[in-house]
Short mmCIF file of C-alpha atoms and ligand atoms in Angstrom, two decimals:
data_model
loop_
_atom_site.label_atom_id
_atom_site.label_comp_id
_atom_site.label_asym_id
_atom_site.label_seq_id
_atom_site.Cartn_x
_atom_site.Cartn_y
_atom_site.Cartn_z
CA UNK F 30 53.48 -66.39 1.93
CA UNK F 31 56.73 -68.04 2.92
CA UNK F 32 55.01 -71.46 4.06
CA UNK F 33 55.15 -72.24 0.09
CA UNK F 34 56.00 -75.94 -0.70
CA UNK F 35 59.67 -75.21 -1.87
CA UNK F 36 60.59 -74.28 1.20
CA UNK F 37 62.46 -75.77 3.85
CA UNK F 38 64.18 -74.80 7.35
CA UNK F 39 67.63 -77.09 7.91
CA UNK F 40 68.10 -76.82 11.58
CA UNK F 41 72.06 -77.92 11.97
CA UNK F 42 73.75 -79.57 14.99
CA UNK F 43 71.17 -77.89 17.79
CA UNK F 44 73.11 -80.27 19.66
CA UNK F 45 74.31 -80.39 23.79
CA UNK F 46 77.91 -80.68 23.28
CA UNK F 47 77.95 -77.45 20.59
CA UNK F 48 75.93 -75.32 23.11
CA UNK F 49 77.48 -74.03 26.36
CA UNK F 50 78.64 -76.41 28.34
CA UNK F 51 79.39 -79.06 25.93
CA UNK F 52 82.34 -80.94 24.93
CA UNK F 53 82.97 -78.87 21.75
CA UNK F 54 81.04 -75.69 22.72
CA UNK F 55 79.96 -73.00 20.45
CA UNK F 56 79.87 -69.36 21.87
CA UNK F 57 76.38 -68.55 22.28
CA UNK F 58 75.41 -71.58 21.05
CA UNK F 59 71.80 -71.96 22.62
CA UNK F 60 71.02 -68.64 21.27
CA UNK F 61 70.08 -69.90 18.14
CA UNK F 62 66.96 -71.92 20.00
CA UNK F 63 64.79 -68.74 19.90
CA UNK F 64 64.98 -67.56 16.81
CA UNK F 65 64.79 -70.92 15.00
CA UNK F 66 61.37 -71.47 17.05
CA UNK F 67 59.73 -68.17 15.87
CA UNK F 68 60.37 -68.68 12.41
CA UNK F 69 60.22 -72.56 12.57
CA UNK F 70 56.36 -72.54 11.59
CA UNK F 71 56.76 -70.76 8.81
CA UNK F 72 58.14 -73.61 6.59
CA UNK F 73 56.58 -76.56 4.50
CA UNK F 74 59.59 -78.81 6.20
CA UNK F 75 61.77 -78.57 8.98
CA UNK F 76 64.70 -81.14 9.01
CA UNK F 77 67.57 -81.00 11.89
CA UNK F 78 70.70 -82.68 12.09
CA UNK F 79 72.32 -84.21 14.43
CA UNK F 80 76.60 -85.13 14.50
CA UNK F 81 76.16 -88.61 15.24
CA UNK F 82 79.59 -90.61 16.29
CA UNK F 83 80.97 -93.38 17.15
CA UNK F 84 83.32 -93.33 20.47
CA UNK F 85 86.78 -94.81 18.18
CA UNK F 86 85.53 -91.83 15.65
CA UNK F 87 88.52 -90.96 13.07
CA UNK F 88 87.80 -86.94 13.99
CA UNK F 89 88.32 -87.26 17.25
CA UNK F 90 92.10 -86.19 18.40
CA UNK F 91 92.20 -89.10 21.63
CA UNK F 92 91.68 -91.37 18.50
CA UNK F 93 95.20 -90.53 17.20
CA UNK F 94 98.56 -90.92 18.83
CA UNK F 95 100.58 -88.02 19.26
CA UNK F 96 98.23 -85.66 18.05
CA UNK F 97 96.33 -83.07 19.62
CA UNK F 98 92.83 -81.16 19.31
CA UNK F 99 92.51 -79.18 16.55
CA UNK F 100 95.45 -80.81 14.46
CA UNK F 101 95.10 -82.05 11.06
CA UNK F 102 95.48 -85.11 9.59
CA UNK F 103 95.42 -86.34 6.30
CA UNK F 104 92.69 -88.65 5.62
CA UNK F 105 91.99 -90.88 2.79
CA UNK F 106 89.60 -88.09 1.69
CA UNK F 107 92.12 -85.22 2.87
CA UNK F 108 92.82 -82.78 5.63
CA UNK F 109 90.35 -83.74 8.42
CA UNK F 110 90.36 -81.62 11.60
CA UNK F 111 90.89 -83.56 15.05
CA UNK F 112 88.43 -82.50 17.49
CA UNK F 113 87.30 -83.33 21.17
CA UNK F 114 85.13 -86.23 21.70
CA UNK F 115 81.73 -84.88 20.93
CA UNK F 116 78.18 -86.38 20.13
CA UNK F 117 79.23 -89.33 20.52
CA UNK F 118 76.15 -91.64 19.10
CA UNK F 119 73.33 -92.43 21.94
CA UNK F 120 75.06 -89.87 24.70
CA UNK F 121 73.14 -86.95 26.42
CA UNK F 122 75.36 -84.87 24.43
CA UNK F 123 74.61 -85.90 21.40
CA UNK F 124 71.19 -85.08 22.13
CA UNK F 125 69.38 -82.24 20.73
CA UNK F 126 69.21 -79.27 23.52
CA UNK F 127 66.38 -79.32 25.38
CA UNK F 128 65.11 -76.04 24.31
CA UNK F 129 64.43 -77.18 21.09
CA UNK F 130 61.29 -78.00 20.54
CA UNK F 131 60.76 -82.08 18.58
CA UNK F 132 57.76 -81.75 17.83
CA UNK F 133 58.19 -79.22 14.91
CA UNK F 134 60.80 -81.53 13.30
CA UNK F 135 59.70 -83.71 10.44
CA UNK F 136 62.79 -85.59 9.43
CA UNK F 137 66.24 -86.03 11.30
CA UNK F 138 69.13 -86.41 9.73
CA UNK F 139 71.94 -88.35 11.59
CA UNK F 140 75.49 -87.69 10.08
CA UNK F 141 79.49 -88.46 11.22
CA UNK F 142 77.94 -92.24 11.49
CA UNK F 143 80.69 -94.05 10.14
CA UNK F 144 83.65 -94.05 11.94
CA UNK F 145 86.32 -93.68 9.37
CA UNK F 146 84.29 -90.91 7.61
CA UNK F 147 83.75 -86.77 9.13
CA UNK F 148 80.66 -85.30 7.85
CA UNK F 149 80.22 -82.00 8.52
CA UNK F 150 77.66 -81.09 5.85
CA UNK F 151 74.28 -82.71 5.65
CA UNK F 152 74.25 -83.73 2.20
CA UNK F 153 77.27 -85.21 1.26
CA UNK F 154 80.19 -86.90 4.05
CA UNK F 155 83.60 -85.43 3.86
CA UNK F 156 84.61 -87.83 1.71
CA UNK F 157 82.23 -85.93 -0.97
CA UNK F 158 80.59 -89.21 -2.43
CA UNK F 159 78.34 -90.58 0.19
CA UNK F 160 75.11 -88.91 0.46
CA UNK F 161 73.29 -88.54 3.61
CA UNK F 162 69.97 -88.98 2.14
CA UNK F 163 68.81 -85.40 2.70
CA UNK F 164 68.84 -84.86 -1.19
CA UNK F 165 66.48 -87.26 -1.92
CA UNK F 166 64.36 -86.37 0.18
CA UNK F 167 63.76 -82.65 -0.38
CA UNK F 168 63.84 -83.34 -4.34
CA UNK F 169 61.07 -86.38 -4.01
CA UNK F 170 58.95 -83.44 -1.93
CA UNK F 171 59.54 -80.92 -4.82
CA UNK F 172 61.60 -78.74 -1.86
CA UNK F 173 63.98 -76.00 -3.98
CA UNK F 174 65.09 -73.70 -1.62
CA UNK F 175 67.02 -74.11 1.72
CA UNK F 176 66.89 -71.69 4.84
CA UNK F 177 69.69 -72.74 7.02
CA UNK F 178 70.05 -72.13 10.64
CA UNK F 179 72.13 -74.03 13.47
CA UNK F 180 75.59 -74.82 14.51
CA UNK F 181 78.40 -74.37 13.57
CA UNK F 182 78.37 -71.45 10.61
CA UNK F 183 82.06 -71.55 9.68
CA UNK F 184 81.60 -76.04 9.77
CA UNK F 185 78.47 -78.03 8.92
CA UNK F 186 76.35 -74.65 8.23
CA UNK F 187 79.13 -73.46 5.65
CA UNK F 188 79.62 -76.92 3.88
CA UNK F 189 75.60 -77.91 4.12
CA UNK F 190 75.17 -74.44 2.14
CA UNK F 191 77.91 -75.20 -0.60
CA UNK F 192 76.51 -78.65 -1.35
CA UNK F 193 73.11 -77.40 -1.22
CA UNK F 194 73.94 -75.04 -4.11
CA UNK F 195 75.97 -77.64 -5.50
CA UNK F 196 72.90 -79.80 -5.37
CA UNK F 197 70.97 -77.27 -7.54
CA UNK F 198 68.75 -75.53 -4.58
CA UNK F 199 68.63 -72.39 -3.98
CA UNK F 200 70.51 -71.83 -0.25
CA UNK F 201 69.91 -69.06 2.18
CA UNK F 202 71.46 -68.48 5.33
CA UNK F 203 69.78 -67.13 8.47
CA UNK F 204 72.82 -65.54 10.08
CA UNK F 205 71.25 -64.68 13.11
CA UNK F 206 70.20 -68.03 13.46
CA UNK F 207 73.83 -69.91 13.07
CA UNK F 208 76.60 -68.96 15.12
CA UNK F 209 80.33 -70.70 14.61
CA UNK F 210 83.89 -71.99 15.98
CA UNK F 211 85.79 -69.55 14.34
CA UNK F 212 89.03 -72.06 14.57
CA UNK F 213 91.35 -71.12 13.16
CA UNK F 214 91.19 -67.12 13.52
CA UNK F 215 88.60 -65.05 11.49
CA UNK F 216 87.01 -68.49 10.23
CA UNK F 217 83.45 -67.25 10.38
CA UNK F 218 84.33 -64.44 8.15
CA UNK F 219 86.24 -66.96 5.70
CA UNK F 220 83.17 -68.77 5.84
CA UNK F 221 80.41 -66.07 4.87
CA UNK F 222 83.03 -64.81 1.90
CA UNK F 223 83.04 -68.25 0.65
CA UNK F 224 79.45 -68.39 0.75
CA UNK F 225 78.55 -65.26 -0.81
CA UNK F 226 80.94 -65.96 -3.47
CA UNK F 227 79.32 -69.19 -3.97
CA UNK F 228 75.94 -67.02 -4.60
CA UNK F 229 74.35 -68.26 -1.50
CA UNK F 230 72.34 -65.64 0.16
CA UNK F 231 72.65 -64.57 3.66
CA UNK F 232 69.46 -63.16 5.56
CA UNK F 233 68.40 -62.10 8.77
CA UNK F 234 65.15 -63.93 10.17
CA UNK F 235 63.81 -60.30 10.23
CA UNK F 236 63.49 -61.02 6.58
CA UNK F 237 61.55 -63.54 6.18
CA UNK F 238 57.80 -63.15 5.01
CA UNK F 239 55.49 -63.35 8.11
C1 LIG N 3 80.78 -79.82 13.65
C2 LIG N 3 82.98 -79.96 14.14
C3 LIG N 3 82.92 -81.33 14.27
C4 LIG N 3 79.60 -78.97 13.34
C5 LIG N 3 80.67 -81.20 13.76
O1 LIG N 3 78.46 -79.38 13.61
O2 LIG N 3 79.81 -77.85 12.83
N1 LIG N 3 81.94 -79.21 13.83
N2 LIG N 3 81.75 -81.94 14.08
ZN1 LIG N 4 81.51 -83.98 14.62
#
């Protein structure tokens, strides 16, 4: 019943250097492998991103003298968070983790490319005008609702929902599938507010239609 046309799975940042280990490390991260692959066949598209960076990146703190990880900045698009060196573009860390299985992906989107420009969602860059390409691609398929699922909730899954709400699909969030940063303090739950204000819905994979 689910495997209808409209919808697809958005598999976010399933990335080394967000899972343990890695150079920005999510807690759990890798946990979301097994839950994305059981419900993975149930959708018409599955698309995952990947943060995609060059090494003189403008997010990345070492790129910025006297500043620190996790400072801000102000950027010509506004406040941009400094991080560690992560995905950088062609590493192993950059790399999907190898639990996740390729060959149920149909499209990846690469994202964070340019290196004066943060992206953390996966339609629009930070600077809110240049697309990614993703819309275009579920519209020209006739896609109109998003399941998301990945890393990091309260980061790319958070702004990937608002714009694809903003986009005019309708967005769900897997919860159990996403897990986040949660810097600064109680971020995740800032995140799922904003989102449920924003009239995106928030599931468990138990939920979805066999
Ligand atoms: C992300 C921070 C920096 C993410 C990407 O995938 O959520 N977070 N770059
Ligand atoms: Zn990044």
């Amino acid at each position: 019943m689910i495997k209808e046309k409209k919808n697809a799975l958005l598999i976010v940042d399933v990335q080394n250097d967000f899972c343990p280990g890695g150079k920005l490390a999510v807690k759990d991260g890798h946990k979301v492998i097994p839950i994305i692959e059981s419900i993975s066949h149930k959708f018409f598209k599955r698309i995952a991103t990947q943060d995609w960076h060059p090494r003189d990146h403008i997010s990345f703190a070492v790129n910025h003298r006297d500043k620190k990880e996790y400072d801000l900045i102000e950027a010509p698009y506004g406040k941009q968070v400094l991080w560690p060196v992560h995905c950088v573009a062609g590493t192993k860390g950059a790399d999907f983790h190898p639990d996740l299985d390729r060959k149920n992906i149909d499209l990846i989107i690469r994202k964070g490319t340019d290196r004066m420009i943060d992206s953390y969602s996966t339609f629009m860059e930070n600077d809110k005008h240049t697309p990614t390409g993703l819309e275009g691609y579920l519209k020209t398929l006739g896609i109109s609702r998003v399941f998301l699922t990945g890393l990091a909730t309260d980061y790319c899954v958070l702004f990937s929902s608002l714009d694809a709400k903003a986009k005019g699909f309708e967005a769900f969030v897997i919860i159990d599938a996403c897990r986040g940063v949660n810097v600064p303090e109680k971020n995740i739950e800032k995140a799922l507010d904003l989102m449920k204000k924003n009239g995106i819905h928030i599931i468990e994979s138990s939920g979805l239609k066999p």
